Structure formats: structure tokens, C-alpha cells
One Martini backbone bead per residue (centre of mass of N, CA, C, O) as a GRO file, in nm:
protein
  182
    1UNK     BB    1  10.881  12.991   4.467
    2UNK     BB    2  10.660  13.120   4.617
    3UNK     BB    3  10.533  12.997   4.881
    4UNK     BB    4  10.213  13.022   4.851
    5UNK     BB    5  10.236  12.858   4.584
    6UNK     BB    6  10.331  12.587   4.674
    7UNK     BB    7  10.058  12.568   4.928
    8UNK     BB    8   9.836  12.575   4.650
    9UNK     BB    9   9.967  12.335   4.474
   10UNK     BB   10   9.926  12.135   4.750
   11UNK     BB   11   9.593  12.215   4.750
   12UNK     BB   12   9.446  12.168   4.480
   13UNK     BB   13   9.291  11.861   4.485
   14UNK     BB   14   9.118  11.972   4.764
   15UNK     BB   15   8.948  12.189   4.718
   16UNK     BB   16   8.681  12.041   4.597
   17UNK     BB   17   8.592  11.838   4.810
   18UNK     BB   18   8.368  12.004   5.052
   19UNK     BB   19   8.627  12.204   5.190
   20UNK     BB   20   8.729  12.412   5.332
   21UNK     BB   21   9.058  12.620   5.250
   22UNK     BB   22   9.215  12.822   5.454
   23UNK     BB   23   9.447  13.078   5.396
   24UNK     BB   24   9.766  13.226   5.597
   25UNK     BB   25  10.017  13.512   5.524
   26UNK     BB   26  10.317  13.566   5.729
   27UNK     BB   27  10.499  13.764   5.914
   28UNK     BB   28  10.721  13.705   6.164
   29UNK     BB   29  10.920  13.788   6.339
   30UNK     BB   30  11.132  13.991   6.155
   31UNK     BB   31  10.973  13.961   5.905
   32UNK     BB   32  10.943  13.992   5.560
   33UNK     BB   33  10.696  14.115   5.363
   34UNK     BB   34  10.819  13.926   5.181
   35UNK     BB   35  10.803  13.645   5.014
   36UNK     BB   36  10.961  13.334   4.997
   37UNK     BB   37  11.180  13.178   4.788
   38UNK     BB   38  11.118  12.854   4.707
   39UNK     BB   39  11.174  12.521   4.675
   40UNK     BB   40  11.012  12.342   4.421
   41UNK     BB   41  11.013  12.023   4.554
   42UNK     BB   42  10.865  11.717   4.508
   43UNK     BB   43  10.846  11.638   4.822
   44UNK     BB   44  10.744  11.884   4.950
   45UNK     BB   45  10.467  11.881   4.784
   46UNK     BB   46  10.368  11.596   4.885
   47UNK     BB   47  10.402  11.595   5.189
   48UNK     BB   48  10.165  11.847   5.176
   49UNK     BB   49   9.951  11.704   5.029
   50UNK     BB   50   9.893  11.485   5.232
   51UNK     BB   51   9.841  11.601   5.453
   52UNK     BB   52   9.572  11.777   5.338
   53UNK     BB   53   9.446  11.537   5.285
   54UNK     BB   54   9.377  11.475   5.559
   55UNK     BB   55   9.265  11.676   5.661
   56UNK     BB   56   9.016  11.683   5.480
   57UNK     BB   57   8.920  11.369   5.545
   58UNK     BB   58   8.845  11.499   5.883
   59UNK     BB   59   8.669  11.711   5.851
   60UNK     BB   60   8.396  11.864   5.855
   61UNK     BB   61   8.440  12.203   5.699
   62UNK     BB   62   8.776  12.260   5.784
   63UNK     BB   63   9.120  12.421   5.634
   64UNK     BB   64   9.385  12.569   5.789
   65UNK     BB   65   9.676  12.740   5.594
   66UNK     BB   66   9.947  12.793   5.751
   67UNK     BB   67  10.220  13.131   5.674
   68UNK     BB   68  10.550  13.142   5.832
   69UNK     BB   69  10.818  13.397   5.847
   70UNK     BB   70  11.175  13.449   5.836
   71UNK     BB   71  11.458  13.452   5.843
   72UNK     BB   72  11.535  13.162   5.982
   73UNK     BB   73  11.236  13.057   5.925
   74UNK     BB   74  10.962  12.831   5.828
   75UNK     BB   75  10.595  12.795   5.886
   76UNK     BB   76  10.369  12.520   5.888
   77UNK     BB   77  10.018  12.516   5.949
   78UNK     BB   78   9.756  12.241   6.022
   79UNK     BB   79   9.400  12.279   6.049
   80UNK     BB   80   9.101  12.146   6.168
   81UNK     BB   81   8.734  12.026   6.237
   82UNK     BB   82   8.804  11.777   6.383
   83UNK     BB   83   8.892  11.534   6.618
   84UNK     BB   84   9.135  11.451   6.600
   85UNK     BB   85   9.346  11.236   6.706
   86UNK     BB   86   9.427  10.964   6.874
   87UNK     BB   87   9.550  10.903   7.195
   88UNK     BB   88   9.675  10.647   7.139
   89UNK     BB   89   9.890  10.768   6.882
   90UNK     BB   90  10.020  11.056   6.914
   91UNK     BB   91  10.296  10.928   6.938
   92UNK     BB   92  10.318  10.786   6.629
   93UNK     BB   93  10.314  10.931   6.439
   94UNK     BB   94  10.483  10.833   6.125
   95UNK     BB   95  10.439  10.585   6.144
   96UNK     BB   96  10.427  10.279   6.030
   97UNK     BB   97  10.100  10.111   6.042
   98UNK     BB   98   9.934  10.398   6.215
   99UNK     BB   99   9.640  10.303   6.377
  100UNK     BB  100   9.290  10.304   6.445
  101UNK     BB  101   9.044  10.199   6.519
  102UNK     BB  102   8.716  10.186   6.382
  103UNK     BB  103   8.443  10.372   6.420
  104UNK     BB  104   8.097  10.361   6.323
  105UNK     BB  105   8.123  10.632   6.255
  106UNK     BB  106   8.340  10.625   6.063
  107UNK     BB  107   8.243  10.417   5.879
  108UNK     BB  108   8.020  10.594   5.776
  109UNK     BB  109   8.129  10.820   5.686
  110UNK     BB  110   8.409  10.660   5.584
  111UNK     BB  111   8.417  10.381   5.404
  112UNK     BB  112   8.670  10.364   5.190
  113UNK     BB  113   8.858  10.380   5.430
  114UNK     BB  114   9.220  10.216   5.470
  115UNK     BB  115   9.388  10.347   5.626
  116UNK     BB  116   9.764  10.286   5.785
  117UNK     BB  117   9.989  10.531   5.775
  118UNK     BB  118  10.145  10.605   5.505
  119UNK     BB  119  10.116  10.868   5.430
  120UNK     BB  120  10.212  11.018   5.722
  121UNK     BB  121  10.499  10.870   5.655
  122UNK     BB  122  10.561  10.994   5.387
  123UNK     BB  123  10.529  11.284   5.452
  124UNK     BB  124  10.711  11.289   5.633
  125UNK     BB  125  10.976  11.174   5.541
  126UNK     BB  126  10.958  11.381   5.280
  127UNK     BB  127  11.002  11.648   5.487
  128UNK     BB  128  11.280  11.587   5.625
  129UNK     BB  129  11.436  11.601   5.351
  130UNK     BB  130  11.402  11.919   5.348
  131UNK     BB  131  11.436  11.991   5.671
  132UNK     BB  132  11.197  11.932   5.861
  133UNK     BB  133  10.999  11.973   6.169
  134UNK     BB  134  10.742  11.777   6.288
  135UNK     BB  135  10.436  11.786   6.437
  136UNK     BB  136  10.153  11.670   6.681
  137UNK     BB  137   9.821  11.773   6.729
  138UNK     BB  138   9.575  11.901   6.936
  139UNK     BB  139   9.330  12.170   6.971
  140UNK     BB  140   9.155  12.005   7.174
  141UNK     BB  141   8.991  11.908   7.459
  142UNK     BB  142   8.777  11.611   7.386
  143UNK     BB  143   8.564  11.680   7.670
  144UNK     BB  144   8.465  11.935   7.507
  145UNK     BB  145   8.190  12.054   7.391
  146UNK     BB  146   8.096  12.162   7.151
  147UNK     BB  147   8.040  12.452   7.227
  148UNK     BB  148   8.361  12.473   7.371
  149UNK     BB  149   8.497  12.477   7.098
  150UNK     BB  150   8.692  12.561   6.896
  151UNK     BB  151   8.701  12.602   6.590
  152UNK     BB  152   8.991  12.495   6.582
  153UNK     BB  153   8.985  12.139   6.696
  154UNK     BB  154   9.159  11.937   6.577
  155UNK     BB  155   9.452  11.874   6.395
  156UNK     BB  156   9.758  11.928   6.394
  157UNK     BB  157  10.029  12.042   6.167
  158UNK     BB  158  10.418  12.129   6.259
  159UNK     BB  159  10.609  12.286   6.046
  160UNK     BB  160  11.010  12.347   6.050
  161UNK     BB  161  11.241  12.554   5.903
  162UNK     BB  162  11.497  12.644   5.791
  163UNK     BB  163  11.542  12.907   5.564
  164UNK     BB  164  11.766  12.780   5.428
  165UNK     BB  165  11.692  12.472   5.342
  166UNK     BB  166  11.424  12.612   5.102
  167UNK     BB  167  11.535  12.862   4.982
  168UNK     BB  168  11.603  13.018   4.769
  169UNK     BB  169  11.883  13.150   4.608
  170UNK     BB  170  11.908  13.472   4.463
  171UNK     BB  171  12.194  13.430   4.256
  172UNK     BB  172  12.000  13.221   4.059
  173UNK     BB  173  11.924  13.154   3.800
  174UNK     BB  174  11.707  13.023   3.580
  175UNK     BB  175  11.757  12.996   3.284
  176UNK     BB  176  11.799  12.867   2.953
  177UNK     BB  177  11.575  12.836   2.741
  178UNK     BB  178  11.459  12.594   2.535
  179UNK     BB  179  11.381  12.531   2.249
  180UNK     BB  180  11.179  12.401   2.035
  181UNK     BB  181  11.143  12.100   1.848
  182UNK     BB  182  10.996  11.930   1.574
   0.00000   0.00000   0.00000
């Protein structure tokens, strides 16, 4: 499937959630102008929408999914408009079990949420077995006064595969439909 098919069917259930979440396509050095076709396989699918789910979740009002490709490399970057990681965590996140304690702003604005860590431990998890290296980073930096803050000021999520891992073989025929039989 074209990359960028793959990357807004992997952001499609958070799409109405009440955050912008917009899309950035584009080569990178060296890329060619035509997007690479990616193998649409489930777990990439999985673990890019854990992610994009998380980024939505803790977003004030946006979400960008930045993507970029080249012959060796394909790259997704999301980055939200949130707080960004708790820095006493950023360096474990992906880990199982991994979390802050809840400050009481955040459990005002966001009550039902009972995240353990466990969403982004299955998506890097799911997403390293296809072949990505993942880092986690935040935007800006927190003592920053909000007017100080760039745009996108939140958590980055960026995944880098090689992009033999991932492209579909331009060779391989997409196969016969097989007839319906009631």
C-alpha cells in the first residue's frame, strides 16, 4: 500500500477525537517524488496506532504525522502539542509497566485514563519486529513559559527503518482475486 495509505488508516480511529491530527509527506534527501509502497502488515498498523492513540490522548489541540522516505531510509515522526514525556520516565519509556504518577491536572482533565505503559511497550514492541528503531524525545524544553513554547512543543515518537525492511518488492504480483461462491 502507498506509505502515506498506510500511516492516515493507522491514525483513522483518532481522527474525530477533538484533535487535529495532520498529515506531512514528503522525500527526503535523495527521495524519490513517488511514495514508497509499503508492506501493510498488522503489526505496523498496530503499533503506529498505539502510538498515534497516545500522541491524541495527551495533545492540547494537534497532532503531526510527519512522513519521509529515500532509497535507504522511511521515516515516521508524530509529535503532539502536549506536555511531553515526564522527564524522570523518558528514558525508560517502552518499557512494561512504565509510568508517572498522575499529577492532579492531569487526572482533572483526563479521568477514565489508567495507562500503565503497557500501550507503548506493545507498540515499540510490535513496531521494532518490523524492522523500526524507535526514540522518544520531547519538544521543547519544559521551562520554557507557554509563549516561549514552539508550536509543536510535546512528545516526539521517531521510528527510522531501513527501507528494504518495509517496501513491498516492486516484483511480486499482488496475486488472483479468487471468485465468491454463495
Amino acid at each position: 500500500a502507498p506509505f502515506g495509505s498506510v500511516l492516515r488508516e493507522a491514525a483513522e480511529p483518532h481522527v474525530g477525537r477533538g484533535k487535529r491530527v495532520e498529515f506531512a509527506l514528503g522525500p527526503g534527501p535523495g527521495g524519490s517524488e513517488r511514495q514508497p509502497a509499503i508492506l501493510r502488515r498488522p503489526e505496523l498498523i498496530h503499533g503506529l496506532r498505539n502510538l498515534i492513540q497516545n500522541a491524541v490522548d495527551f495533545a492540547r489541540t494537534t497532532v503531526w504525522i510527519d512522513g519521509e522516505w529515500s532509497a535507504e531510509r522511511i521515516t515516521v515522526r508524530i509529535v503532539d502539542d502536549g506536555e511531553g514525556y515526564p522527564p524522570q520516565v523518558i528514558g525508560r519509556i517502552g518499557d512494561p509497566f512504565v509510568r508517572s504518577r498522575r499529577s492532579a491536572q492531569d487526572l482533572a482533565r483526563r479521568p477514565e485514563y489508567e495507562g500503565m505503559g503497557l500501550g507503548l511497550f506493545i507498540a515499540k514492541t510490535l513496531l521494532e519486529r518490523t524492522g523500526a528503531d524507535l526514540s522518544f524525545a520531547n519538544a521543547s524544553d519544559p521551562f520554557l513559559t507557554p509563549e516561549e513554547r514552539p508550536e509543536r512543543c510535546g512528545a516526539i515518537v521517531e521510528l527510522v527503518w531501513r527501507a528494504a525492511d518495509i517496501t513491498a518488492p516492486a516484483d511480486i504480483a499482488v496475486g488472483q482475486n479468487e471468485p465468491i461462491r454463495a
